[in-house]
Amino acid sequence: NGQLYEKALRTRDWDEAVSRGRKEAESFSVMEAESKRLTLIGLFTPEEAITKAAAASTGILLCEAFDRYESSPKKSVNSHTELNRRRNLWEKLTSWCFNRQLTYMHEVTSSLAESYASGIKEGLANRTYKSYVVTARQVFKVVCPELPNPFKDIHIPQEYNESHRDLSDAEIALILDVAQGEWKTMILMGAFTGLRLKDCALMNWSCVDMTTNMIRTTPAKTRRSSRILEIPIHSDLREPLDRIPFEERAGDVFPELAAVYRDGLSGLSAQFRELAESVGIQTRETVEGRKKSVCRVGFPSLRHSFVTTCLRARVPRAFVEEIVGHSSTVVNRVYSHLGTEAAIATIKALPSVSQEEVEKGSLSDLIRALDGATDSDWRLHWKPIRTELLQNGLAANVQKNARPALTLQ
């Protein structure tokens, strides 16, 4: 552009100075060409283009960024499966940028990031959309920490959990009937431990204590906390484990399924859905506004069924939370549902206001329903129960006959 360019080469050796000067000249040529390209495509003013082009002379190509991310010790994930998934998401961003003649990471501005995010949002579940944004945000953070992160301020909407549904005992029995080999035992492990697919598939014999009849393991999702779960082995699960010869009780409990999982494919999830579909269980359903159908039945359904079974059997919530997590949406959803049922049972047990005296049987039913309610039930549903009691003029009657611990305030 006709301006004088000067730079100290910082050497007293003539040959070294010539070599460094040539490299600077080559870099300047690249910078000038890149500056013209950026100006021509209309994304930047000539002044901005010069600044961007200067960074491009030593910049990082978008197509090479994920390789750098994968080799960095600062990456947020280490799982081979998750890295492959994130690479696919990053390649979609790279393709989007290439179609707009963007080559380097520093060329992606906040406005471009917003445009990309808006374009992919339609028809995606919130969780999938979040994966796209978080992947891009993480790669920029790790690979180019010195640059402003264009995805930093992209809004991620709250996830509306469209979770898997429970499987009934009858449905689990049907799936077990058609399951073969290691699958039968792994389904039982999922149903009677509440562990996730990865934890079941990669279960090691060192975690299975047949002497004390306990499974001691640290779930992969909470491994950083080093919290060890202790889960009693149910008799239905113990039986197939006992049939495995003692000399084979080393390494993976399910060696064939573990090998499939480590390949980084979604083979096990698909296989479980195929088993369910083979006995007539519908695994997916269409949701309005979504590009893809939603999976409602999968291996996580066994985890949901475990929670439901435990709570119906009045297993303490603290124990269930220790296994599936204190903030688990599975526990909150199922427990809330059961609390609603307890409230309905309580209201139905109320005697008729037309009776002059409360019948003994009706009062017994009411007290039985109150006894069956947990602390959480009362926290969630005490208001509608109190309202119903007051409307029927029975508050005093219940206060007089119910146990003091269950007196409504």
C-alpha positions as a Markdown table, in Angstrom:
| # | Residue | x | y | z |
|---|---|---|---|---|
| 1 | Asn | 0.0 | 0.0 | 0.0 |
| 2 | Gly | 3.0 | 2.3 | -0.4 |
| 3 | Gln | 3.8 | 2.7 | 3.3 |
| 4 | Leu | 7.3 | 2.2 | 4.6 |
| 5 | Tyr | 7.7 | -1.0 | 6.7 |
| 6 | Glu | 10.6 | -1.3 | 9.1 |
| 7 | Lys | 11.5 | -4.0 | 11.6 |
| 8 | Ala | 14.7 | -4.7 | 13.6 |
| 9 | Leu | 16.2 | -8.1 | 12.7 |
| 10 | Arg | 18.2 | -8.3 | 15.9 |
| 11 | Thr | 21.3 | -10.0 | 14.6 |
| 12 | Arg | 24.9 | -8.9 | 13.8 |
| 13 | Asp | 25.4 | -11.8 | 11.4 |
| 14 | Trp | 24.9 | -10.7 | 7.8 |
| 15 | Asp | 23.7 | -14.1 | 6.5 |
| 16 | Glu | 21.3 | -14.5 | 9.4 |
| 17 | Ala | 20.0 | -11.0 | 8.8 |
| 18 | Val | 19.3 | -11.8 | 5.1 |
| 19 | Ser | 17.5 | -15.0 | 6.0 |
| 20 | Arg | 15.3 | -13.2 | 8.6 |
| 21 | Gly | 14.6 | -10.4 | 6.1 |
| 22 | Arg | 13.4 | -12.7 | 3.5 |
| 23 | Lys | 11.1 | -14.4 | 5.9 |
| 24 | Glu | 9.7 | -11.0 | 6.9 |
| 25 | Ala | 9.2 | -10.1 | 3.3 |
| 26 | Glu | 7.3 | -13.4 | 2.6 |
| 27 | Ser | 5.2 | -12.8 | 5.7 |
| 28 | Phe | 4.4 | -9.3 | 4.5 |
| 29 | Ser | 3.4 | -10.6 | 1.1 |
| 30 | Val | 1.0 | -13.1 | 2.7 |
| 31 | Met | -0.4 | -10.4 | 4.9 |
| 32 | Glu | -0.9 | -8.0 | 2.0 |
| 33 | Ala | -2.7 | -10.7 | -0.1 |
| 34 | Glu | -4.9 | -11.7 | 2.9 |
| 35 | Ser | -5.7 | -8.0 | 3.5 |
| 36 | Lys | -6.9 | -7.6 | -0.1 |
| 37 | Arg | -9.0 | -10.8 | 0.2 |
| 38 | Leu | -10.7 | -9.7 | 3.4 |
| 39 | Thr | -11.5 | -6.3 | 1.9 |
| 40 | Leu | -12.9 | -7.8 | -1.3 |
| 41 | Ile | -15.3 | -10.2 | 0.4 |
| 42 | Gly | -16.8 | -7.2 | 2.2 |
| 43 | Leu | -16.6 | -8.4 | 5.8 |
| 44 | Phe | -14.1 | -5.8 | 7.0 |
| 45 | Thr | -13.0 | -2.2 | 6.2 |
| 46 | Pro | -9.5 | -1.8 | 4.7 |
| 47 | Glu | -8.1 | -0.8 | 8.1 |
| 48 | Glu | -9.7 | -3.8 | 9.8 |
| 49 | Ala | -8.5 | -6.1 | 7.0 |
| 50 | Ile | -4.9 | -5.0 | 7.6 |
| 51 | Thr | -5.2 | -5.9 | 11.3 |
| 52 | Lys | -6.8 | -9.2 | 10.6 |
| 53 | Ala | -4.3 | -10.0 | 7.9 |
| 54 | Ala | -1.4 | -9.3 | 10.2 |
| 55 | Ala | -2.9 | -11.9 | 12.6 |
| 56 | Ala | -3.4 | -14.3 | 9.7 |
| 57 | Ser | 0.3 | -14.4 | 8.9 |
| 58 | Thr | 0.7 | -16.3 | 12.2 |
| 59 | Gly | -3.0 | -17.3 | 12.6 |
| 60 | Ile | -4.6 | -20.7 | 13.2 |
| 61 | Leu | -6.7 | -22.3 | 10.4 |
| 62 | Leu | -10.2 | -23.3 | 11.4 |
| 63 | Cys | -9.6 | -26.7 | 9.8 |
| 64 | Glu | -6.6 | -27.3 | 12.0 |
| 65 | Ala | -8.1 | -25.9 | 15.2 |
| 66 | Phe | -9.7 | -29.1 | 16.5 |
| 67 | Asp | -6.5 | -31.1 | 16.1 |
| 68 | Arg | -4.8 | -28.5 | 18.4 |
| 69 | Tyr | -7.8 | -28.7 | 20.8 |
| 70 | Glu | -7.6 | -32.5 | 20.9 |
| 71 | Ser | -3.9 | -32.5 | 21.7 |
| 72 | Ser | -4.2 | -29.8 | 24.4 |
| 73 | Pro | -4.1 | -30.9 | 28.1 |
| 74 | Lys | -6.6 | -28.1 | 28.8 |
| 75 | Lys | -9.4 | -29.6 | 26.9 |
| 76 | Ser | -12.6 | -30.2 | 28.9 |
| 77 | Val | -13.2 | -33.8 | 27.8 |
| 78 | Asn | -11.0 | -36.9 | 27.3 |
| 79 | Ser | -13.4 | -39.5 | 26.2 |
| 80 | His | -12.7 | -40.8 | 22.7 |
| 81 | Thr | -16.5 | -41.0 | 22.0 |
| 82 | Glu | -17.1 | -37.4 | 23.1 |
| 83 | Leu | -14.1 | -36.0 | 21.2 |
| 84 | Asn | -15.4 | -37.6 | 18.0 |
| 85 | Arg | -18.8 | -36.1 | 18.6 |
| 86 | Arg | -17.3 | -32.7 | 19.2 |
| 87 | Arg | -15.1 | -32.9 | 16.1 |
| 88 | Asn | -18.2 | -33.5 | 14.0 |
| 89 | Leu | -19.9 | -30.4 | 15.5 |
| 90 | Trp | -16.8 | -28.3 | 14.9 |
| 91 | Glu | -16.5 | -29.5 | 11.3 |
| 92 | Lys | -20.0 | -28.2 | 10.7 |
| 93 | Leu | -18.9 | -24.8 | 12.0 |
| 94 | Thr | -15.8 | -25.0 | 9.8 |
| 95 | Ser | -18.0 | -25.8 | 6.7 |
| 96 | Trp | -20.3 | -22.9 | 7.5 |
| 97 | Cys | -17.3 | -20.5 | 7.7 |
| 98 | Phe | -15.7 | -21.9 | 4.5 |
| 99 | Asn | -18.9 | -21.2 | 2.6 |
| 100 | Arg | -18.5 | -17.5 | 3.7 |
| 101 | Gln | -14.8 | -17.5 | 2.7 |
| 102 | Leu | -13.6 | -17.5 | 6.3 |
| 103 | Thr | -10.3 | -19.4 | 6.8 |
| 104 | Tyr | -8.8 | -18.4 | 10.1 |
| 105 | Met | -10.1 | -18.5 | 13.7 |
| 106 | His | -9.5 | -14.7 | 14.2 |
| 107 | Glu | -11.9 | -14.0 | 11.4 |
| 108 | Val | -14.9 | -15.3 | 13.3 |
| 109 | Thr | -16.4 | -12.3 | 15.1 |
| 110 | Ser | -19.2 | -12.2 | 17.7 |
| 111 | Ser | -21.7 | -11.1 | 15.1 |
| 112 | Leu | -20.8 | -14.1 | 12.8 |
| 113 | Ala | -21.0 | -16.4 | 15.8 |
| 114 | Glu | -24.5 | -15.1 | 16.6 |
| 115 | Ser | -25.5 | -15.6 | 12.9 |
| 116 | Tyr | -24.2 | -19.2 | 12.9 |
| 117 | Ala | -26.0 | -20.0 | 16.2 |
| 118 | Ser | -29.3 | -18.5 | 15.0 |
| 119 | Gly | -29.1 | -20.5 | 11.8 |
| 120 | Ile | -28.6 | -23.9 | 13.5 |
| 121 | Lys | -31.1 | -23.3 | 16.4 |
| 122 | Glu | -34.3 | -24.0 | 14.4 |
| 123 | Gly | -35.5 | -27.5 | 14.8 |
| 124 | Leu | -32.9 | -28.6 | 17.3 |
| 125 | Ala | -33.5 | -29.7 | 20.9 |
| 126 | Asn | -32.1 | -27.3 | 23.5 |
| 127 | Arg | -29.6 | -29.9 | 24.6 |
| 128 | Thr | -28.3 | -30.4 | 21.0 |
| 129 | Tyr | -28.1 | -26.7 | 20.4 |
| 130 | Lys | -26.1 | -26.3 | 23.6 |
| 131 | Ser | -23.6 | -28.9 | 22.4 |
| 132 | Tyr | -22.9 | -26.9 | 19.2 |
| 133 | Val | -22.4 | -23.7 | 21.1 |
| 134 | Val | -20.3 | -25.2 | 24.0 |
| 135 | Thr | -18.1 | -27.1 | 21.5 |
| 136 | Ala | -17.3 | -23.9 | 19.6 |
| 137 | Arg | -16.8 | -21.9 | 22.8 |
| 138 | Gln | -14.4 | -24.5 | 24.3 |
| 139 | Val | -12.3 | -24.8 | 21.1 |
| 140 | Phe | -11.8 | -21.0 | 20.9 |
| 141 | Lys | -11.0 | -20.9 | 24.6 |
| 142 | Val | -8.4 | -23.6 | 24.5 |
| 143 | Val | -6.8 | -23.0 | 21.1 |
| 144 | Cys | -6.9 | -19.1 | 21.0 |
| 145 | Pro | -7.0 | -17.9 | 24.6 |
| 146 | Glu | -5.5 | -14.6 | 23.5 |
| 147 | Leu | -8.4 | -13.8 | 21.2 |
| 148 | Pro | -11.9 | -12.6 | 22.3 |
| 149 | Asn | -14.1 | -15.6 | 22.3 |
| 150 | Pro | -16.9 | -15.0 | 19.8 |
| 151 | Phe | -19.1 | -17.6 | 21.3 |
| 152 | Lys | -18.7 | -16.4 | 24.9 |
| 153 | Asp | -22.0 | -14.4 | 25.0 |
| 154 | Ile | -24.2 | -16.7 | 22.9 |
| 155 | His | -27.3 | -17.3 | 24.9 |
| 156 | Ile | -28.1 | -20.9 | 25.7 |
| 157 | Pro | -31.8 | -21.5 | 26.6 |
| 158 | Gln | -32.8 | -23.6 | 29.5 |
| 159 | Glu | -33.0 | -27.2 | 28.8 |
| 160 | Tyr | -36.5 | -28.7 | 28.8 |
| 161 | Asn | -35.7 | -32.3 | 29.7 |
| 162 | Glu | -37.6 | -34.6 | 27.4 |
| 163 | Ser | -36.4 | -37.6 | 29.2 |
| 164 | His | -36.7 | -41.3 | 28.6 |
| 165 | Arg | -39.8 | -42.9 | 30.1 |
| 166 | Asp | -39.9 | -45.7 | 32.6 |
| 167 | Leu | -40.2 | -49.3 | 31.6 |
| 168 | Ser | -42.7 | -51.4 | 33.4 |
| 169 | Asp | -41.7 | -54.8 | 35.0 |
| 170 | Ala | -43.6 | -56.5 | 32.2 |
| 171 | Glu | -41.7 | -54.6 | 29.5 |
| 172 | Ile | -38.4 | -55.4 | 31.1 |
| 173 | Ala | -39.4 | -59.1 | 31.3 |
| 174 | Leu | -40.2 | -59.1 | 27.5 |
| 175 | Ile | -36.8 | -57.5 | 26.7 |
| 176 | Leu | -35.0 | -60.1 | 28.8 |
| 177 | Asp | -36.8 | -62.9 | 27.0 |
| 178 | Val | -35.2 | -61.9 | 23.7 |
| 179 | Ala | -31.9 | -60.7 | 25.0 |
| 180 | Gln | -28.9 | -63.0 | 24.3 |
| 181 | Gly | -25.5 | -63.5 | 25.9 |
| 182 | Glu | -24.0 | -60.6 | 27.9 |
| 183 | Trp | -27.0 | -58.4 | 27.1 |
| 184 | Lys | -29.3 | -60.3 | 29.5 |
| 185 | Thr | -27.0 | -59.8 | 32.5 |
| 186 | Met | -26.3 | -56.1 | 31.6 |
| 187 | Ile | -30.0 | -55.3 | 31.4 |
| 188 | Leu | -30.4 | -56.8 | 34.9 |
| 189 | Met | -27.5 | -54.7 | 36.1 |
| 190 | Gly | -29.0 | -51.5 | 34.7 |
| 191 | Ala | -32.5 | -52.4 | 36.2 |
| 192 | Phe | -31.2 | -53.3 | 39.7 |
| 193 | Thr | -28.3 | -50.7 | 40.1 |
| 194 | Gly | -29.6 | -47.6 | 38.3 |
| 195 | Leu | -26.1 | -47.2 | 36.7 |
| 196 | Arg | -25.7 | -45.6 | 33.3 |
| 197 | Leu | -24.9 | -47.4 | 30.1 |
| 198 | Lys | -21.2 | -46.6 | 30.2 |
| 199 | Asp | -20.8 | -47.7 | 33.9 |
| 200 | Cys | -22.6 | -51.0 | 33.2 |
| 201 | Ala | -20.7 | -51.7 | 29.9 |
| 202 | Leu | -17.3 | -51.0 | 31.4 |
| 203 | Met | -18.0 | -52.6 | 34.8 |
| 204 | Asn | -14.9 | -54.4 | 36.0 |
| 205 | Trp | -14.8 | -57.5 | 38.2 |
| 206 | Ser | -12.6 | -55.5 | 40.7 |
| 207 | Cys | -15.8 | -53.5 | 41.5 |
| 208 | Val | -18.0 | -56.6 | 42.1 |
| 209 | Asp | -17.5 | -58.2 | 45.5 |
| 210 | Met | -19.3 | -61.5 | 45.5 |
| 211 | Thr | -18.3 | -62.2 | 49.1 |
| 212 | Thr | -20.1 | -59.2 | 50.6 |
| 213 | Asn | -22.7 | -59.1 | 47.7 |
| 214 | Met | -21.9 | -55.5 | 46.9 |
| 215 | Ile | -20.9 | -53.5 | 43.8 |
| 216 | Arg | -18.5 | -50.7 | 44.6 |
| 217 | Thr | -17.8 | -48.3 | 41.8 |
| 218 | Thr | -17.3 | -44.6 | 40.9 |
| 219 | Pro | -19.6 | -43.5 | 38.1 |
| 220 | Ala | -17.8 | -42.0 | 35.1 |
| 221 | Lys | -19.9 | -38.8 | 35.1 |
| 222 | Thr | -18.9 | -38.0 | 38.7 |
| 223 | Arg | -15.4 | -39.5 | 38.7 |
| 224 | Arg | -13.8 | -36.2 | 39.6 |
| 225 | Ser | -15.5 | -36.2 | 42.9 |
| 226 | Ser | -14.0 | -39.7 | 43.6 |
| 227 | Arg | -17.3 | -40.7 | 45.3 |
| 228 | Ile | -17.6 | -44.5 | 45.6 |
| 229 | Leu | -21.1 | -46.0 | 45.3 |
| 230 | Glu | -21.9 | -49.1 | 47.2 |
| 231 | Ile | -24.9 | -50.9 | 45.7 |
| 232 | Pro | -26.2 | -54.3 | 47.0 |
| 233 | Ile | -26.4 | -57.0 | 44.4 |
| 234 | His | -30.1 | -58.0 | 43.8 |
| 235 | Ser | -30.7 | -61.8 | 43.8 |
| 236 | Asp | -31.9 | -61.6 | 40.1 |
| 237 | Leu | -28.6 | -60.1 | 39.2 |
| 238 | Arg | -26.6 | -62.3 | 41.4 |
| 239 | Glu | -27.8 | -65.5 | 39.7 |
| 240 | Pro | -26.3 | -64.9 | 36.2 |
| 241 | Leu | -23.1 | -63.5 | 37.8 |
| 242 | Asp | -22.7 | -66.7 | 39.8 |
| 243 | Arg | -22.9 | -68.7 | 36.6 |
| 244 | Ile | -19.7 | -67.0 | 35.3 |
| 245 | Pro | -16.7 | -69.3 | 36.0 |
| 246 | Phe | -14.4 | -68.1 | 38.7 |
| 247 | Glu | -11.4 | -68.1 | 36.3 |
| 248 | Glu | -13.2 | -65.7 | 34.0 |
| 249 | Arg | -13.8 | -63.2 | 36.7 |
| 250 | Ala | -11.1 | -60.7 | 35.8 |
| 251 | Gly | -11.1 | -57.6 | 33.7 |
| 252 | Asp | -14.4 | -56.5 | 32.2 |
| 253 | Val | -17.6 | -58.2 | 33.4 |
| 254 | Phe | -19.0 | -57.8 | 29.9 |
| 255 | Pro | -15.9 | -58.1 | 27.6 |
| 256 | Glu | -17.8 | -58.2 | 24.3 |
| 257 | Leu | -20.1 | -55.3 | 25.1 |
| 258 | Ala | -17.2 | -53.3 | 26.6 |
| 259 | Ala | -15.3 | -53.7 | 23.3 |
| 260 | Val | -18.2 | -52.4 | 21.3 |
| 261 | Tyr | -18.5 | -49.4 | 23.6 |
| 262 | Arg | -14.8 | -48.6 | 23.4 |
| 263 | Asp | -15.0 | -48.5 | 19.6 |
| 264 | Gly | -16.6 | -45.1 | 20.1 |
| 265 | Leu | -19.8 | -46.0 | 18.3 |
| 266 | Ser | -23.4 | -45.7 | 19.5 |
| 267 | Gly | -23.8 | -49.4 | 18.9 |
| 268 | Leu | -25.0 | -50.4 | 22.4 |
| 269 | Ser | -27.7 | -47.8 | 22.6 |
| 270 | Ala | -29.0 | -48.9 | 19.2 |
| 271 | Gln | -28.9 | -52.5 | 20.1 |
| 272 | Phe | -30.9 | -52.0 | 23.2 |
| 273 | Arg | -33.5 | -50.0 | 21.2 |
| 274 | Glu | -33.7 | -52.9 | 18.7 |
| 275 | Leu | -34.3 | -55.4 | 21.5 |
| 276 | Ala | -37.2 | -53.2 | 22.8 |
| 277 | Glu | -38.7 | -52.7 | 19.3 |
| 278 | Ser | -38.5 | -56.5 | 18.6 |
| 279 | Val | -41.1 | -57.0 | 21.4 |
| 280 | Gly | -43.4 | -54.3 | 20.2 |
| 281 | Ile | -42.2 | -51.4 | 22.4 |
| 282 | Gln | -42.2 | -48.1 | 20.6 |
| 283 | Thr | -38.9 | -46.3 | 21.3 |
| 284 | Arg | -39.3 | -43.0 | 19.4 |
| 285 | Glu | -42.0 | -40.5 | 18.9 |
| 286 | Thr | -42.4 | -37.4 | 16.7 |
| 287 | Val | -42.5 | -34.0 | 18.4 |
| 288 | Glu | -43.9 | -30.9 | 16.7 |
| 289 | Gly | -41.2 | -28.4 | 15.8 |
| 290 | Arg | -38.4 | -31.0 | 15.9 |
| 291 | Lys | -36.4 | -32.2 | 12.9 |
| 292 | Lys | -35.8 | -35.6 | 14.4 |
| 293 | Ser | -38.0 | -37.9 | 16.4 |
| 294 | Val | -37.4 | -38.1 | 20.2 |
| 295 | Cys | -36.1 | -41.2 | 21.8 |
| 296 | Arg | -38.4 | -42.2 | 24.7 |
| 297 | Val | -37.1 | -45.7 | 25.4 |
| 298 | Gly | -33.5 | -46.6 | 25.7 |
| 299 | Phe | -31.0 | -47.9 | 28.2 |
| 300 | Pro | -31.6 | -44.9 | 30.4 |
| 301 | Ser | -35.2 | -46.1 | 30.8 |
| 302 | Leu | -33.8 | -48.8 | 33.1 |
| 303 | Arg | -32.4 | -46.1 | 35.4 |
| 304 | His | -35.8 | -44.4 | 35.5 |
| 305 | Ser | -37.4 | -47.7 | 36.3 |
| 306 | Phe | -34.9 | -48.4 | 39.1 |
| 307 | Val | -35.8 | -45.0 | 40.7 |
| 308 | Thr | -39.5 | -45.6 | 40.4 |
| 309 | Thr | -39.3 | -49.2 | 41.8 |
| 310 | Cys | -37.2 | -48.0 | 44.8 |
| 311 | Leu | -39.5 | -45.2 | 45.7 |
| 312 | Arg | -42.7 | -47.3 | 45.4 |
| 313 | Ala | -41.0 | -49.8 | 47.7 |
| 314 | Arg | -40.4 | -46.9 | 50.1 |
| 315 | Val | -36.7 | -47.0 | 49.8 |
| 316 | Pro | -35.3 | -43.9 | 51.5 |
| 317 | Arg | -34.8 | -41.1 | 49.0 |
| 318 | Ala | -31.3 | -40.4 | 50.4 |
| 319 | Phe | -30.2 | -43.9 | 49.3 |
| 320 | Val | -31.6 | -43.5 | 45.8 |
| 321 | Glu | -30.0 | -40.1 | 45.5 |
| 322 | Glu | -26.6 | -41.5 | 46.5 |
| 323 | Ile | -26.8 | -43.8 | 43.5 |
| 324 | Val | -28.3 | -41.6 | 40.8 |
| 325 | Gly | -27.2 | -38.2 | 42.1 |
| 326 | His | -28.7 | -35.6 | 44.4 |
| 327 | Ser | -29.6 | -33.3 | 41.6 |
| 328 | Ser | -30.9 | -36.0 | 39.3 |
| 329 | Thr | -34.0 | -34.9 | 37.3 |
| 330 | Val | -35.0 | -38.6 | 37.4 |
| 331 | Val | -35.4 | -38.6 | 41.1 |
| 332 | Asn | -37.1 | -35.2 | 41.2 |
| 333 | Arg | -39.6 | -36.2 | 38.5 |
| 334 | Val | -40.5 | -39.6 | 39.8 |
| 335 | Tyr | -40.6 | -38.4 | 43.5 |
| 336 | Ser | -42.8 | -35.5 | 42.6 |
| 337 | His | -45.2 | -37.8 | 40.7 |
| 338 | Leu | -45.4 | -40.2 | 43.7 |
| 339 | Gly | -46.0 | -37.2 | 46.0 |
| 340 | Thr | -48.9 | -36.2 | 43.9 |
| 341 | Glu | -50.3 | -39.7 | 44.1 |
| 342 | Ala | -50.0 | -39.6 | 47.9 |
| 343 | Ala | -51.8 | -36.3 | 48.0 |
| 344 | Ile | -54.6 | -37.7 | 45.9 |
| 345 | Ala | -54.9 | -40.8 | 48.0 |
| 346 | Thr | -55.1 | -38.6 | 51.1 |
| 347 | Ile | -57.9 | -36.5 | 49.7 |
| 348 | Lys | -59.8 | -39.6 | 48.5 |
| 349 | Ala | -59.6 | -41.1 | 52.0 |
| 350 | Leu | -61.5 | -38.1 | 53.5 |
| 351 | Pro | -64.9 | -39.1 | 54.9 |
| 352 | Ser | -68.1 | -37.6 | 53.6 |
| 353 | Val | -69.3 | -34.4 | 55.2 |
| 354 | Ser | -72.8 | -35.6 | 55.2 |
| 355 | Gln | -72.0 | -38.2 | 57.9 |
| 356 | Glu | -72.8 | -37.2 | 61.4 |
| 357 | Glu | -69.8 | -39.2 | 62.7 |
| 358 | Val | -66.6 | -40.1 | 60.9 |
| 359 | Glu | -66.8 | -43.8 | 60.2 |
| 360 | Lys | -64.0 | -45.8 | 61.7 |
| 361 | Gly | -62.9 | -47.4 | 58.4 |
| 362 | Ser | -62.7 | -44.0 | 56.6 |
| 363 | Leu | -60.6 | -42.5 | 59.4 |
| 364 | Ser | -58.3 | -45.5 | 59.3 |
| 365 | Asp | -57.9 | -45.1 | 55.5 |
| 366 | Leu | -57.1 | -41.4 | 56.0 |
| 367 | Ile | -54.5 | -42.1 | 58.7 |
| 368 | Arg | -53.0 | -44.9 | 56.5 |
| 369 | Ala | -52.6 | -42.4 | 53.6 |
| 370 | Leu | -51.1 | -39.8 | 55.9 |
| 371 | Asp | -48.6 | -42.4 | 57.3 |
| 372 | Gly | -47.6 | -43.3 | 53.7 |
| 373 | Ala | -46.7 | -39.7 | 52.9 |
| 374 | Thr | -43.0 | -38.7 | 53.1 |
| 375 | Asp | -41.5 | -35.5 | 54.3 |
| 376 | Ser | -41.1 | -34.4 | 50.7 |
| 377 | Asp | -44.8 | -35.2 | 50.0 |
| 378 | Trp | -45.8 | -32.8 | 52.8 |
| 379 | Arg | -43.5 | -30.0 | 51.6 |
| 380 | Leu | -44.9 | -30.3 | 48.1 |
| 381 | His | -48.6 | -30.9 | 48.8 |
| 382 | Trp | -49.6 | -29.8 | 52.3 |
| 383 | Lys | -51.4 | -26.7 | 51.0 |
| 384 | Pro | -54.0 | -28.5 | 48.8 |
| 385 | Ile | -54.6 | -31.1 | 51.5 |
| 386 | Arg | -55.1 | -28.4 | 54.1 |
| 387 | Thr | -57.5 | -26.5 | 51.8 |
| 388 | Glu | -59.5 | -29.7 | 51.2 |
| 389 | Leu | -59.7 | -30.4 | 54.9 |
| 390 | Leu | -60.8 | -26.9 | 55.8 |
| 391 | Gln | -63.4 | -26.8 | 53.0 |
| 392 | Asn | -65.0 | -30.0 | 54.3 |
| 393 | Gly | -64.9 | -28.8 | 57.9 |
| 394 | Leu | -62.8 | -31.8 | 59.0 |
| 395 | Ala | -59.6 | -30.0 | 60.1 |
| 396 | Ala | -60.5 | -30.3 | 63.8 |
| 397 | Asn | -61.5 | -34.0 | 63.4 |
| 398 | Val | -58.2 | -34.9 | 61.8 |
| 399 | Gln | -56.2 | -32.9 | 64.4 |
| 400 | Lys | -58.0 | -34.8 | 67.1 |
| 401 | Asn | -57.5 | -38.3 | 65.7 |
| 402 | Ala | -54.3 | -38.1 | 63.7 |
| 403 | Arg | -50.8 | -38.6 | 65.1 |
| 404 | Pro | -49.3 | -35.3 | 66.4 |
| 405 | Ala | -46.4 | -35.6 | 63.9 |
| 406 | Leu | -48.9 | -35.3 | 61.1 |
| 407 | Thr | -51.0 | -32.5 | 62.4 |
| 408 | Leu | -51.6 | -29.9 | 59.7 |
| 409 | Gln | -50.6 | -26.3 | 60.5 |
